[in-house]
PDB file as gemmi writes it, atoms N, CA and C in Angstrom:
CRYST1    1.000    1.000    1.000  90.00  90.00  90.00 P 1                      
ATOM      1  N   GLN A   1     -90.487   1.434  56.063  1.00  0.00           N  
ATOM      2  CA  GLN A   1     -90.514   2.724  56.714  1.00  0.00           C  
ATOM      3  C   GLN A   1     -91.747   2.803  57.610  1.00  0.00           C  
ATOM      4  N   VAL A   2     -91.520   3.176  58.852  1.00  0.00           N  
ATOM      5  CA  VAL A   2     -92.600   3.257  59.809  1.00  0.00           C  
ATOM      6  C   VAL A   2     -92.327   4.417  60.763  1.00  0.00           C  
ATOM      7  N   GLN A   3     -93.395   5.041  61.208  1.00  0.00           N  
ATOM      8  CA  GLN A   3     -93.321   6.078  62.224  1.00  0.00           C  
ATOM      9  C   GLN A   3     -94.142   5.633  63.428  1.00  0.00           C  
ATOM     10  N   LEU A   4     -93.619   5.892  64.618  1.00  0.00           N  
ATOM     11  CA  LEU A   4     -94.253   5.452  65.847  1.00  0.00           C  
ATOM     12  C   LEU A   4     -94.502   6.650  66.747  1.00  0.00           C  
ATOM     13  N   VAL A   5     -95.695   6.735  67.298  1.00  0.00           N  
ATOM     14  CA  VAL A   5     -96.064   7.823  68.190  1.00  0.00           C  
ATOM     15  C   VAL A   5     -96.692   7.240  69.439  1.00  0.00           C  
ATOM     16  N   GLU A   6     -96.040   7.465  70.576  1.00  0.00           N  
ATOM     17  CA  GLU A   6     -96.559   6.994  71.851  1.00  0.00           C  
ATOM     18  C   GLU A   6     -97.477   8.037  72.477  1.00  0.00           C  
ATOM     19  N   SER A   7     -98.390   7.558  73.294  1.00  0.00           N  
ATOM     20  CA  SER A   7     -99.256   8.429  74.059  1.00  0.00           C  
ATOM     21  C   SER A   7     -99.737   7.677  75.292  1.00  0.00           C  
ATOM     22  N   GLY A   8    -100.326   8.397  76.221  1.00  0.00           N  
ATOM     23  CA  GLY A   8    -100.920   7.791  77.394  1.00  0.00           C  
ATOM     24  C   GLY A   8    -100.136   7.938  78.672  1.00  0.00           C  
ATOM     25  N   GLY A   9     -98.949   8.503  78.589  1.00  0.00           N  
ATOM     26  CA  GLY A   9     -98.167   8.711  79.791  1.00  0.00           C  
ATOM     27  C   GLY A   9     -98.754   9.803  80.657  1.00  0.00           C  
ATOM     28  N   GLY A  10     -98.235   9.906  81.860  1.00  0.00           N  
ATOM     29  CA  GLY A  10     -98.705  10.918  82.782  1.00  0.00           C  
ATOM     30  C   GLY A  10     -98.248  10.648  84.185  1.00  0.00           C  
ATOM     31  N   LEU A  11     -98.860  11.355  85.109  1.00  0.00           N  
ATOM     32  CA  LEU A  11     -98.561  11.234  86.530  1.00  0.00           C  
ATOM     33  C   LEU A  11     -99.607  10.358  87.194  1.00  0.00           C  
ATOM     34  N   VAL A  12     -99.140   9.384  87.953  1.00  0.00           N  
ATOM     35  CA  VAL A  12    -100.040   8.466  88.627  1.00  0.00           C  
ATOM     36  C   VAL A  12     -99.463   8.119  89.992  1.00  0.00           C  
ATOM     37  N   GLN A  13    -100.327   7.844  90.945  1.00  0.00           N  
ATOM     38  CA  GLN A  13     -99.880   7.458  92.274  1.00  0.00           C  
ATOM     39  C   GLN A  13     -99.528   5.979  92.324  1.00  0.00           C  
ATOM     40  N   PRO A  14     -98.668   5.591  93.259  1.00  0.00           N  
ATOM     41  CA  PRO A  14     -98.357   4.166  93.400  1.00  0.00           C  
ATOM     42  C   PRO A  14     -99.622   3.330  93.548  1.00  0.00           C  
ATOM     43  N   GLY A  15     -99.618   2.199  92.866  1.00  0.00           N  
ATOM     44  CA  GLY A  15    -100.783   1.339  92.848  1.00  0.00           C  
ATOM     45  C   GLY A  15    -101.762   1.637  91.744  1.00  0.00           C  
ATOM     46  N   GLY A  16    -101.571   2.744  91.063  1.00  0.00           N  
ATOM     47  CA  GLY A  16    -102.459   3.128  89.991  1.00  0.00           C  
ATOM     48  C   GLY A  16    -102.140   2.428  88.690  1.00  0.00           C  
ATOM     49  N   SER A  17    -102.881   2.795  87.657  1.00  0.00           N  
ATOM     50  CA  SER A  17    -102.757   2.166  86.351  1.00  0.00           C  
ATOM     51  C   SER A  17    -102.688   3.204  85.248  1.00  0.00           C  
ATOM     52  N   LEU A  18    -102.014   2.844  84.179  1.00  0.00           N  
ATOM     53  CA  LEU A  18    -101.973   3.617  82.953  1.00  0.00           C  
ATOM     54  C   LEU A  18    -101.958   2.661  81.780  1.00  0.00           C  
ATOM     55  N   ARG A  19    -102.481   3.112  80.659  1.00  0.00           N  
ATOM     56  CA  ARG A  19    -102.364   2.366  79.418  1.00  0.00           C  
ATOM     57  C   ARG A  19    -101.671   3.229  78.383  1.00  0.00           C  
ATOM     58  N   LEU A  20    -100.532   2.756  77.918  1.00  0.00           N  
ATOM     59  CA  LEU A  20     -99.790   3.433  76.878  1.00  0.00           C  
ATOM     60  C   LEU A  20    -100.205   2.904  75.516  1.00  0.00           C  
ATOM     61  N   SER A  21    -100.198   3.787  74.541  1.00  0.00           N  
ATOM     62  CA  SER A  21    -100.505   3.414  73.173  1.00  0.00           C  
ATOM     63  C   SER A  21     -99.359   3.808  72.264  1.00  0.00           C  
ATOM     64  N   CYS A  22     -99.134   3.015  71.246  1.00  0.00           N  
ATOM     65  CA  CYS A  22     -98.136   3.311  70.228  1.00  0.00           C  
ATOM     66  C   CYS A  22     -98.792   3.121  68.871  1.00  0.00           C  
ATOM     67  N   ALA A  23     -99.001   4.211  68.183  1.00  0.00           N  
ATOM     68  CA  ALA A  23     -99.641   4.179  66.876  1.00  0.00           C  
ATOM     69  C   ALA A  23     -98.582   4.167  65.790  1.00  0.00           C  
ATOM     70  N   ALA A  24     -98.686   3.218  64.884  1.00  0.00           N  
ATOM     71  CA  ALA A  24     -97.732   3.067  63.796  1.00  0.00           C  
ATOM     72  C   ALA A  24     -98.349   3.535  62.492  1.00  0.00           C  
ATOM     73  N   SER A  25     -97.529   4.161  61.674  1.00  0.00           N  
ATOM     74  CA  SER A  25     -97.965   4.608  60.363  1.00  0.00           C  
ATOM     75  C   SER A  25     -96.801   4.543  59.393  1.00  0.00           C  
ATOM     76  N   GLY A  26     -97.121   4.606  58.108  1.00  0.00           N  
ATOM     77  CA  GLY A  26     -96.089   4.653  57.083  1.00  0.00           C  
ATOM     78  C   GLY A  26     -95.670   3.303  56.529  1.00  0.00           C  
ATOM     79  N   SER A  27     -96.136   2.233  57.133  1.00  0.00           N  
ATOM     80  CA  SER A  27     -95.790   0.900  56.686  1.00  0.00           C  
ATOM     81  C   SER A  27     -96.828  -0.078  57.199  1.00  0.00           C  
ATOM     82  N   ILE A  28     -96.725  -1.298  56.741  1.00  0.00           N  
ATOM     83  CA  ILE A  28     -97.635  -2.335  57.213  1.00  0.00           C  
ATOM     84  C   ILE A  28     -97.283  -2.700  58.645  1.00  0.00           C  
ATOM     85  N   PHE A  29     -98.287  -2.698  59.501  1.00  0.00           N  
ATOM     86  CA  PHE A  29     -98.080  -2.972  60.906  1.00  0.00           C  
ATOM     87  C   PHE A  29     -97.926  -4.465  61.147  1.00  0.00           C  
ATOM     88  N   SER A  30     -96.913  -4.811  61.928  1.00  0.00           N  
ATOM     89  CA  SER A  30     -96.696  -6.192  62.345  1.00  0.00           C  
ATOM     90  C   SER A  30     -96.478  -6.198  63.846  1.00  0.00           C  
ATOM     91  N   ALA A  31     -97.446  -6.726  64.561  1.00  0.00           N  
ATOM     92  CA  ALA A  31     -97.363  -6.726  66.016  1.00  0.00           C  
ATOM     93  C   ALA A  31     -96.174  -7.523  66.515  1.00  0.00           C  
ATOM     94  N   SER A  32     -95.784  -8.548  65.767  1.00  0.00           N  
ATOM     95  CA  SER A  32     -94.685  -9.394  66.206  1.00  0.00           C  
ATOM     96  C   SER A  32     -93.360  -8.663  66.273  1.00  0.00           C  
ATOM     97  N   ALA A  33     -93.274  -7.512  65.628  1.00  0.00           N  
ATOM     98  CA  ALA A  33     -92.039  -6.741  65.616  1.00  0.00           C  
ATOM     99  C   ALA A  33     -91.995  -5.661  66.686  1.00  0.00           C  
ATOM    100  N   MET A  34     -93.054  -5.519  67.447  1.00  0.00           N  
ATOM    101  CA  MET A  34     -93.194  -4.391  68.359  1.00  0.00           C  
ATOM    102  C   MET A  34     -92.786  -4.750  69.774  1.00  0.00           C  
ATOM    103  N   GLY A  35     -92.273  -3.753  70.456  1.00  0.00           N  
ATOM    104  CA  GLY A  35     -91.919  -3.907  71.853  1.00  0.00           C  
ATOM    105  C   GLY A  35     -91.943  -2.580  72.572  1.00  0.00           C  
ATOM    106  N   TRP A  36     -91.931  -2.652  73.881  1.00  0.00           N  
ATOM    107  CA  TRP A  36     -91.881  -1.478  74.741  1.00  0.00           C  
ATOM    108  C   TRP A  36     -90.593  -1.476  75.541  1.00  0.00           C  
ATOM    109  N   TYR A  37     -89.945  -0.334  75.574  1.00  0.00           N  
ATOM    110  CA  TYR A  37     -88.754  -0.101  76.369  1.00  0.00           C  
ATOM    111  C   TYR A  37     -89.003   1.074  77.306  1.00  0.00           C  
ATOM    112  N   ARG A  38     -88.137   1.212  78.283  1.00  0.00           N  
ATOM    113  CA  ARG A  38     -88.191   2.382  79.138  1.00  0.00           C  
ATOM    114  C   ARG A  38     -86.789   2.795  79.543  1.00  0.00           C  
ATOM    115  N   GLN A  39     -86.650   4.057  79.869  1.00  0.00           N  
ATOM    116  CA  GLN A  39     -85.370   4.591  80.299  1.00  0.00           C  
ATOM    117  C   GLN A  39     -85.596   5.583  81.426  1.00  0.00           C  
ATOM    118  N   ALA A  40     -85.044   5.257  82.571  1.00  0.00           N  
ATOM    119  CA  ALA A  40     -85.086   6.135  83.721  1.00  0.00           C  
ATOM    120  C   ALA A  40     -83.847   7.017  83.717  1.00  0.00           C  
ATOM    121  N   PRO A  41     -83.904   8.167  84.378  1.00  0.00           N  
ATOM    122  CA  PRO A  41     -82.748   9.058  84.409  1.00  0.00           C  
ATOM    123  C   PRO A  41     -81.495   8.355  84.921  1.00  0.00           C  
ATOM    124  N   GLY A  42     -80.403   8.492  84.186  1.00  0.00           N  
ATOM    125  CA  GLY A  42     -79.142   7.905  84.584  1.00  0.00           C  
ATOM    126  C   GLY A  42     -79.021   6.415  84.376  1.00  0.00           C  
ATOM    127  N   LYS A  43     -79.990   5.804  83.730  1.00  0.00           N  
ATOM    128  CA  LYS A  43     -79.972   4.370  83.534  1.00  0.00           C  
ATOM    129  C   LYS A  43     -80.043   4.012  82.055  1.00  0.00           C  
ATOM    130  N   GLN A  44     -79.649   2.787  81.752  1.00  0.00           N  
ATOM    131  CA  GLN A  44     -79.745   2.278  80.397  1.00  0.00           C  
ATOM    132  C   GLN A  44     -81.197   2.050  80.013  1.00  0.00           C  
ATOM    133  N   ARG A  45     -81.465   2.198  78.736  1.00  0.00           N  
ATOM    134  CA  ARG A  45     -82.777   1.852  78.233  1.00  0.00           C  
ATOM    135  C   ARG A  45     -82.951   0.337  78.330  1.00  0.00           C  
ATOM    136  N   GLU A  46     -84.071  -0.092  78.852  1.00  0.00           N  
ATOM    137  CA  GLU A  46     -84.297  -1.503  79.077  1.00  0.00           C  
ATOM    138  C   GLU A  46     -85.574  -1.978  78.400  1.00  0.00           C  
ATOM    139  N   LEU A  47     -85.539  -3.222  77.987  1.00  0.00           N  
ATOM    140  CA  LEU A  47     -86.712  -3.849  77.399  1.00  0.00           C  
ATOM    141  C   LEU A  47     -87.715  -4.165  78.493  1.00  0.00           C  
ATOM    142  N   VAL A  48     -88.939  -3.755  78.282  1.00  0.00           N  
ATOM    143  CA  VAL A  48     -90.020  -3.994  79.229  1.00  0.00           C  
ATOM    144  C   VAL A  48     -90.883  -5.168  78.797  1.00  0.00           C  
ATOM    145  N   ALA A  49     -91.302  -5.154  77.552  1.00  0.00           N  
ATOM    146  CA  ALA A  49     -92.180  -6.191  77.028  1.00  0.00           C  
ATOM    147  C   ALA A  49     -92.119  -6.179  75.514  1.00  0.00           C  
ATOM    148  N   ARG A  50     -92.246  -7.336  74.908  1.00  0.00           N  
ATOM    149  CA  ARG A  50     -92.310  -7.403  73.464  1.00  0.00           C  
ATOM    150  C   ARG A  50     -92.947  -8.709  73.023  1.00  0.00           C  
ATOM    151  N   PHE A  51     -93.436  -8.700  71.805  1.00  0.00           N  
ATOM    152  CA  PHE A  51     -93.891  -9.923  71.172  1.00  0.00           C  
ATOM    153  C   PHE A  51     -92.691 -10.688  70.658  1.00  0.00           C  
ATOM    154  N   THR A  52     -92.804 -12.006  70.635  1.00  0.00           N  
ATOM    155  CA  THR A  52     -91.744 -12.865  70.127  1.00  0.00           C  
ATOM    156  C   THR A  52     -92.171 -13.507  68.822  1.00  0.00           C  
ATOM    157  N   ASN A  53     -91.177 -14.060  68.101  1.00  0.00           N  
ATOM    158  CA  ASN A  53     -91.470 -14.713  66.833  1.00  0.00           C  
ATOM    159  C   ASN A  53     -92.370 -15.927  66.996  1.00  0.00           C  
ATOM    160  N   GLY A  54     -92.357 -16.514  68.163  1.00  0.00           N  
ATOM    161  CA  GLY A  54     -93.180 -17.675  68.421  1.00  0.00           C  
ATOM    162  C   GLY A  54     -94.606 -17.351  68.804  1.00  0.00           C  
ATOM    163  N   GLY A  55     -94.982 -16.084  68.706  1.00  0.00           N  
ATOM    164  CA  GLY A  55     -96.333 -15.687  69.037  1.00  0.00           C  
ATOM    165  C   GLY A  55     -96.583 -15.550  70.525  1.00  0.00           C  
ATOM    166  N   ARG A  56     -95.533 -15.551  71.298  1.00  0.00           N  
ATOM    167  CA  ARG A  56     -95.642 -15.351  72.725  1.00  0.00           C  
ATOM    168  C   ARG A  56     -95.181 -13.947  73.091  1.00  0.00           C  
ATOM    169  N   VAL A  57     -95.152 -13.664  74.362  1.00  0.00           N  
ATOM    170  CA  VAL A  57     -94.731 -12.356  74.833  1.00  0.00           C  
ATOM    171  C   VAL A  57     -93.630 -12.514  75.865  1.00  0.00           C  
ATOM    172  N   TYR A  58     -92.779 -11.524  75.912  1.00  0.00           N  
ATOM    173  CA  TYR A  58     -91.719 -11.464  76.896  1.00  0.00           C  
ATOM    174  C   TYR A  58     -91.963 -10.275  77.807  1.00  0.00           C  
ATOM    175  N   TYR A  59     -91.735 -10.479  79.101  1.00  0.00           N  
ATOM    176  CA  TYR A  59     -91.796  -9.405  80.074  1.00  0.00           C  
ATOM    177  C   TYR A  59     -90.547  -9.411  80.930  1.00  0.00           C  
ATOM    178  N   ALA A  60     -90.052  -8.235  81.199  1.00  0.00           N  
ATOM    179  CA  ALA A  60     -88.985  -8.127  82.177  1.00  0.00           C  
ATOM    180  C   ALA A  60     -89.492  -8.586  83.532  1.00  0.00           C  
ATOM    181  N   ASP A  61     -88.604  -9.185  84.310  1.00  0.00           N  
ATOM    182  CA  ASP A  61     -89.010  -9.685  85.616  1.00  0.00           C  
ATOM    183  C   ASP A  61     -89.617  -8.588  86.490  1.00  0.00           C  
ATOM    184  N   SER A  62     -89.128  -7.376  86.321  1.00  0.00           N  
ATOM    185  CA  SER A  62     -89.582  -6.283  87.159  1.00  0.00           C  
ATOM    186  C   SER A  62     -91.030  -5.885  86.917  1.00  0.00           C  
ATOM    187  N   VAL A  63     -91.580  -6.264  85.769  1.00  0.00           N  
ATOM    188  CA  VAL A  63     -92.950  -5.879  85.441  1.00  0.00           C  
ATOM    189  C   VAL A  63     -93.871  -7.069  85.272  1.00  0.00           C  
ATOM    190  N   LYS A  64     -93.337  -8.259  85.317  1.00  0.00           N  
ATOM    191  CA  LYS A  64     -94.130  -9.463  85.093  1.00  0.00           C  
ATOM    192  C   LYS A  64     -95.267  -9.544  86.105  1.00  0.00           C  
ATOM    193  N   GLY A  65     -96.442  -9.816  85.605  1.00  0.00           N  
ATOM    194  CA  GLY A  65     -97.620  -9.892  86.445  1.00  0.00           C  
ATOM    195  C   GLY A  65     -98.324  -8.574  86.637  1.00  0.00           C  
ATOM    196  N   ARG A  66     -97.694  -7.478  86.234  1.00  0.00           N  
ATOM    197  CA  ARG A  66     -98.289  -6.154  86.377  1.00  0.00           C  
ATOM    198  C   ARG A  66     -98.571  -5.482  85.040  1.00  0.00           C  
ATOM    199  N   PHE A  67     -97.729  -5.747  84.042  1.00  0.00           N  
ATOM    200  CA  PHE A  67     -97.855  -5.114  82.731  1.00  0.00           C  
ATOM    201  C   PHE A  67     -98.336  -6.137  81.719  1.00  0.00           C  
ATOM    202  N   THR A  68     -99.071  -5.663  80.722  1.00  0.00           N  
ATOM    203  CA  THR A  68     -99.550  -6.510  79.649  1.00  0.00           C  
ATOM    204  C   THR A  68     -99.389  -5.791  78.323  1.00  0.00           C  
ATOM    205  N   ILE A  69     -98.720  -6.439  77.380  1.00  0.00           N  
ATOM    206  CA  ILE A  69     -98.587  -5.892  76.038  1.00  0.00           C  
ATOM    207  C   ILE A  69     -99.659  -6.513  75.152  1.00  0.00           C  
ATOM    208  N   SER A  70    -100.240  -5.708  74.285  1.00  0.00           N  
ATOM    209  CA  SER A  70    -101.243  -6.190  73.358  1.00  0.00           C  
ATOM    210  C   SER A  70    -101.199  -5.345  72.099  1.00  0.00           C  
ATOM    211  N   GLY A  71    -101.839  -5.819  71.062  1.00  0.00           N  
ATOM    212  CA  GLY A  71    -101.856  -5.089  69.813  1.00  0.00           C  
ATOM    213  C   GLY A  71    -103.194  -5.192  69.125  1.00  0.00           C  
ATOM    214  N   ASP A  72    -103.476  -4.207  68.306  1.00  0.00           N  
ATOM    215  CA  ASP A  72    -104.687  -4.158  67.506  1.00  0.00           C  
ATOM    216  C   ASP A  72    -104.253  -3.863  66.080  1.00  0.00           C  
ATOM    217  N   SER A  73    -104.198  -4.897  65.250  1.00  0.00           N  
ATOM    218  CA  SER A  73    -103.709  -4.722  63.890  1.00  0.00           C  
ATOM    219  C   SER A  73    -104.613  -3.819  63.064  1.00  0.00           C  
ATOM    220  N   ALA A  74    -105.915  -3.847  63.336  1.00  0.00           N  
ATOM    221  CA  ALA A  74    -106.843  -3.003  62.599  1.00  0.00           C  
ATOM    222  C   ALA A  74    -106.569  -1.524  62.841  1.00  0.00           C  
ATOM    223  N   LYS A  75    -106.060  -1.195  64.007  1.00  0.00           N  
ATOM    224  CA  LYS A  75    -105.748   0.186  64.355  1.00  0.00           C  
ATOM    225  C   LYS A  75    -104.265   0.507  64.239  1.00  0.00           C  
ATOM    226  N   ASN A  76    -103.458  -0.483  63.848  1.00  0.00           N  
ATOM    227  CA  ASN A  76    -102.007  -0.299  63.770  1.00  0.00           C  
ATOM    228  C   ASN A  76    -101.456   0.258  65.073  1.00  0.00           C  
ATOM    229  N   THR A  77    -101.879  -0.340  66.166  1.00  0.00           N  
ATOM    230  CA  THR A  77    -101.545   0.180  67.482  1.00  0.00           C  
ATOM    231  C   THR A  77    -101.143  -0.947  68.416  1.00  0.00           C  
ATOM    232  N   VAL A  78    -100.117  -0.696  69.201  1.00  0.00           N  
ATOM    233  CA  VAL A  78     -99.714  -1.604  70.254  1.00  0.00           C  
ATOM    234  C   VAL A  78     -99.899  -0.894  71.587  1.00  0.00           C  
ATOM    235  N   TYR A  79    -100.272  -1.643  72.607  1.00  0.00           N  
ATOM    236  CA  TYR A  79    -100.589  -1.082  73.907  1.00  0.00           C  
ATOM    237  C   TYR A  79     -99.704  -1.689  74.980  1.00  0.00           C  
ATOM    238  N   LEU A  80     -99.552  -0.941  76.046  1.00  0.00           N  
ATOM    239  CA  LEU A  80     -98.935  -1.457  77.252  1.00  0.00           C  
ATOM    240  C   LEU A  80     -99.824  -1.070  78.426  1.00  0.00           C  
ATOM    241  N   GLN A  81    -100.527  -2.042  78.954  1.00  0.00           N  
ATOM    242  CA  GLN A  81    -101.344  -1.830  80.135  1.00  0.00           C  
ATOM    243  C   GLN A  81    -100.469  -2.003  81.366  1.00  0.00           C  
ATOM    244  N   MET A  82    -100.424  -0.992  82.196  1.00  0.00           N  
ATOM    245  CA  MET A  82     -99.564  -0.990  83.371  1.00  0.00           C  
ATOM    246  C   MET A  82    -100.436  -0.871  84.618  1.00  0.00           C  
ATOM    247  N   ASN A  83    -100.402  -1.891  85.433  1.00  0.00           N  
ATOM    248  CA  ASN A  83    -101.161  -1.923  86.674  1.00  0.00           C  
ATOM    249  C   ASN A  83    -100.214  -1.996  87.861  1.00  0.00           C  
ATOM    250  N   SER A  84    -100.744  -1.688  89.020  1.00  0.00           N  
ATOM    251  CA  SER A  84     -99.973  -1.747  90.263  1.00  0.00           C  
ATOM    252  C   SER A  84     -98.642  -1.026  90.124  1.00  0.00           C  
ATOM    253  N   LEU A  85     -98.699   0.177  89.616  1.00  0.00           N  
ATOM    254  CA  LEU A  85     -97.484   0.926  89.320  1.00  0.00           C  
ATOM    255  C   LEU A  85     -96.709   1.271  90.585  1.00  0.00           C  
ATOM    256  N   LYS A  86     -95.398   1.254  90.438  1.00  0.00           N  
ATOM    257  CA  LYS A  86     -94.475   1.538  91.522  1.00  0.00           C  
ATOM    258  C   LYS A  86     -93.617   2.740  91.165  1.00  0.00           C  
ATOM    259  N   PRO A  87     -93.068   3.425  92.164  1.00  0.00           N  
ATOM    260  CA  PRO A  87     -92.195   4.564  91.855  1.00  0.00           C  
ATOM    261  C   PRO A  87     -91.040   4.197  90.930  1.00  0.00           C  
ATOM    262  N   GLN A  88     -90.511   2.992  91.051  1.00  0.00           N  
ATOM    263  CA  GLN A  88     -89.413   2.589  90.193  1.00  0.00           C  
ATOM    264  C   GLN A  88     -89.818   2.341  88.745  1.00  0.00           C  
ATOM    265  N   ASP A  89     -91.107   2.405  88.453  1.00  0.00           N  
ATOM    266  CA  ASP A  89     -91.568   2.351  87.071  1.00  0.00           C  
ATOM    267  C   ASP A  89     -91.441   3.697  86.374  1.00  0.00           C  
ATOM    268  N   THR A  90     -91.108   4.731  87.121  1.00  0.00           N  
ATOM    269  CA  THR A  90     -90.957   6.059  86.545  1.00  0.00           C  
ATOM    270  C   THR A  90     -89.867   6.051  85.480  1.00  0.00           C  
ATOM    271  N   ALA A  91     -90.211   6.473  84.286  1.00  0.00           N  
ATOM    272  CA  ALA A  91     -89.287   6.458  83.159  1.00  0.00           C  
ATOM    273  C   ALA A  91     -89.981   7.051  81.946  1.00  0.00           C  
ATOM    274  N   VAL A  92     -89.191   7.283  80.920  1.00  0.00           N  
ATOM    275  CA  VAL A  92     -89.744   7.556  79.608  1.00  0.00           C  
ATOM    276  C   VAL A  92     -89.928   6.214  78.909  1.00  0.00           C  
ATOM    277  N   TYR A  93     -91.118   5.979  78.430  1.00  0.00           N  
ATOM    278  CA  TYR A  93     -91.447   4.721  77.776  1.00  0.00           C  
ATOM    279  C   TYR A  93     -91.467   4.917  76.267  1.00  0.00           C  
ATOM    280  N   TYR A  94     -90.806   4.005  75.571  1.00  0.00           N  
ATOM    281  CA  TYR A  94     -90.674   4.063  74.127  1.00  0.00           C  
ATOM    282  C   TYR A  94     -91.219   2.793  73.494  1.00  0.00           C  
ATOM    283  N   CYS A  95     -91.922   2.935  72.394  1.00  0.00           N  
ATOM    284  CA  CYS A  95     -92.211   1.764  71.591  1.00  0.00           C  
ATOM    285  C   CYS A  95     -91.137   1.620  70.521  1.00  0.00           C  
ATOM    286  N   HIS A  96     -90.978   0.406  70.041  1.00  0.00           N  
ATOM    287  CA  HIS A  96     -89.874   0.085  69.150  1.00  0.00           C  
ATOM    288  C   HIS A  96     -90.314  -0.951  68.140  1.00  0.00           C  
ATOM    289  N   GLU A  97     -89.884  -0.746  66.909  1.00  0.00           N  
ATOM    290  CA  GLU A  97     -90.119  -1.698  65.827  1.00  0.00           C  
ATOM    291  C   GLU A  97     -88.759  -2.259  65.434  1.00  0.00           C  
ATOM    292  N   ARG A  98     -88.543  -3.530  65.681  1.00  0.00           N  
ATOM    293  CA  ARG A  98     -87.211  -4.092  65.588  1.00  0.00           C  
ATOM    294  C   ARG A  98     -86.757  -4.381  64.167  1.00  0.00           C  
ATOM    295  N   TYR A  99     -87.669  -4.601  63.234  1.00  0.00           N  
ATOM    296  CA  TYR A  99     -87.243  -4.887  61.868  1.00  0.00           C  
ATOM    297  C   TYR A  99     -86.561  -3.687  61.221  1.00  0.00           C  
ATOM    298  N   THR A 100     -87.033  -2.501  61.511  1.00  0.00           N  
ATOM    299  CA  THR A 100     -86.439  -1.285  60.971  1.00  0.00           C  
ATOM    300  C   THR A 100     -85.703  -0.477  62.027  1.00  0.00           C  
ATOM    301  N   GLU A 101     -85.644  -0.986  63.244  1.00  0.00           N  
ATOM    302  CA  GLU A 101     -84.977  -0.310  64.356  1.00  0.00           C  
ATOM    303  C   GLU A 101     -85.497   1.113  64.528  1.00  0.00           C  
ATOM    304  N   THR A 102     -86.814   1.226  64.530  1.00  0.00           N  
ATOM    305  CA  THR A 102     -87.474   2.516  64.651  1.00  0.00           C  
ATOM    306  C   THR A 102     -87.971   2.724  66.072  1.00  0.00           C  
ATOM    307  N   TRP A 103     -87.726   3.909  66.591  1.00  0.00           N  
ATOM    308  CA  TRP A 103     -88.183   4.294  67.921  1.00  0.00           C  
ATOM    309  C   TRP A 103     -89.249   5.381  67.849  1.00  0.00           C  
ATOM    310  N   GLY A 104     -90.171   5.328  68.781  1.00  0.00           N  
ATOM    311  CA  GLY A 104     -91.073   6.442  68.977  1.00  0.00           C  
ATOM    312  C   GLY A 104     -90.385   7.545  69.751  1.00  0.00           C  
ATOM    313  N   GLN A 105     -91.100   8.637  69.959  1.00  0.00           N  
ATOM    314  CA  GLN A 105     -90.512   9.791  70.640  1.00  0.00           C  
ATOM    315  C   GLN A 105     -90.487   9.637  72.151  1.00  0.00           C  
ATOM    316  N   GLY A 106     -91.244   8.707  72.666  1.00  0.00           N  
ATOM    317  CA  GLY A 106     -91.296   8.458  74.090  1.00  0.00           C  
ATOM    318  C   GLY A 106     -92.430   9.194  74.771  1.00  0.00           C  
ATOM    319  N   THR A 107     -92.920   8.609  75.842  1.00  0.00           N  
ATOM    320  CA  THR A 107     -93.934   9.241  76.666  1.00  0.00           C  
ATOM    321  C   THR A 107     -93.552   9.072  78.129  1.00  0.00           C  
ATOM    322  N   GLN A 108     -93.658  10.143  78.880  1.00  0.00           N  
ATOM    323  CA  GLN A 108     -93.209  10.145  80.271  1.00  0.00           C  
ATOM    324  C   GLN A 108     -94.242   9.506  81.173  1.00  0.00           C  
ATOM    325  N   VAL A 109     -93.784   8.591  82.004  1.00  0.00           N  
ATOM    326  CA  VAL A 109     -94.598   7.995  83.055  1.00  0.00           C  
ATOM    327  C   VAL A 109     -93.944   8.322  84.390  1.00  0.00           C  
ATOM    328  N   THR A 110     -94.687   8.969  85.254  1.00  0.00           N  
ATOM    329  CA  THR A 110     -94.187   9.327  86.572  1.00  0.00           C  
ATOM    330  C   THR A 110     -95.104   8.749  87.629  1.00  0.00           C  
ATOM    331  N   VAL A 111     -94.545   7.939  88.497  1.00  0.00           N  
ATOM    332  CA  VAL A 111     -95.283   7.332  89.597  1.00  0.00           C  
ATOM    333  C   VAL A 111     -94.801   7.990  90.879  1.00  0.00           C  
ATOM    334  N   SER A 112     -95.642   8.775  91.467  1.00  0.00           N  
ATOM    335  CA  SER A 112     -95.265   9.558  92.633  1.00  0.00           C  
ATOM    336  C   SER A 112     -95.492   8.784  93.920  1.00  0.00           C  
ATOM    337  N   SER A 113     -94.770   9.195  94.946  1.00  0.00           N  
ATOM    338  CA  SER A 113     -94.885   8.565  96.246  1.00  0.00           C  
ATOM    339  C   SER A 113     -94.592   9.594  97.329  1.00  0.00           C  
TER     340      SER A 113                                                      
END                                                                             
C-alpha cells in the first residue's frame, strides 16, 4: 500500500524549467517501480519517464534530452526535472507506482506561448 502526492507544477514560459516531486508514503519506497506519466486534454495518458528493472531509465522520445527522472530513497521521493519546456509539454503530470498500480493525484504543468 502506497500513497503518492505530486507537487511542483505551475505556469512556465517556453524554454523554462520546472521540477516535479512525487512523495510516497504508506509503504517501502522503491525507486525502480516509479515513473512519470502525463495526460493532455483529449489525449491518452502517456509514459514520460521511468526507472527500469535493469537500473536504467526510459524516456519518451518527445522529452529525451530535456527531462531527467531521479529519486531520493531517504526522502521517499521521485523527481522529474523538466528543462527547455515546450507548449506541447502542457499536461497533467502523474507519478505512478507500477507494482501496486498506484497513481498520484496529478499536478498541472502549463507552458504558455
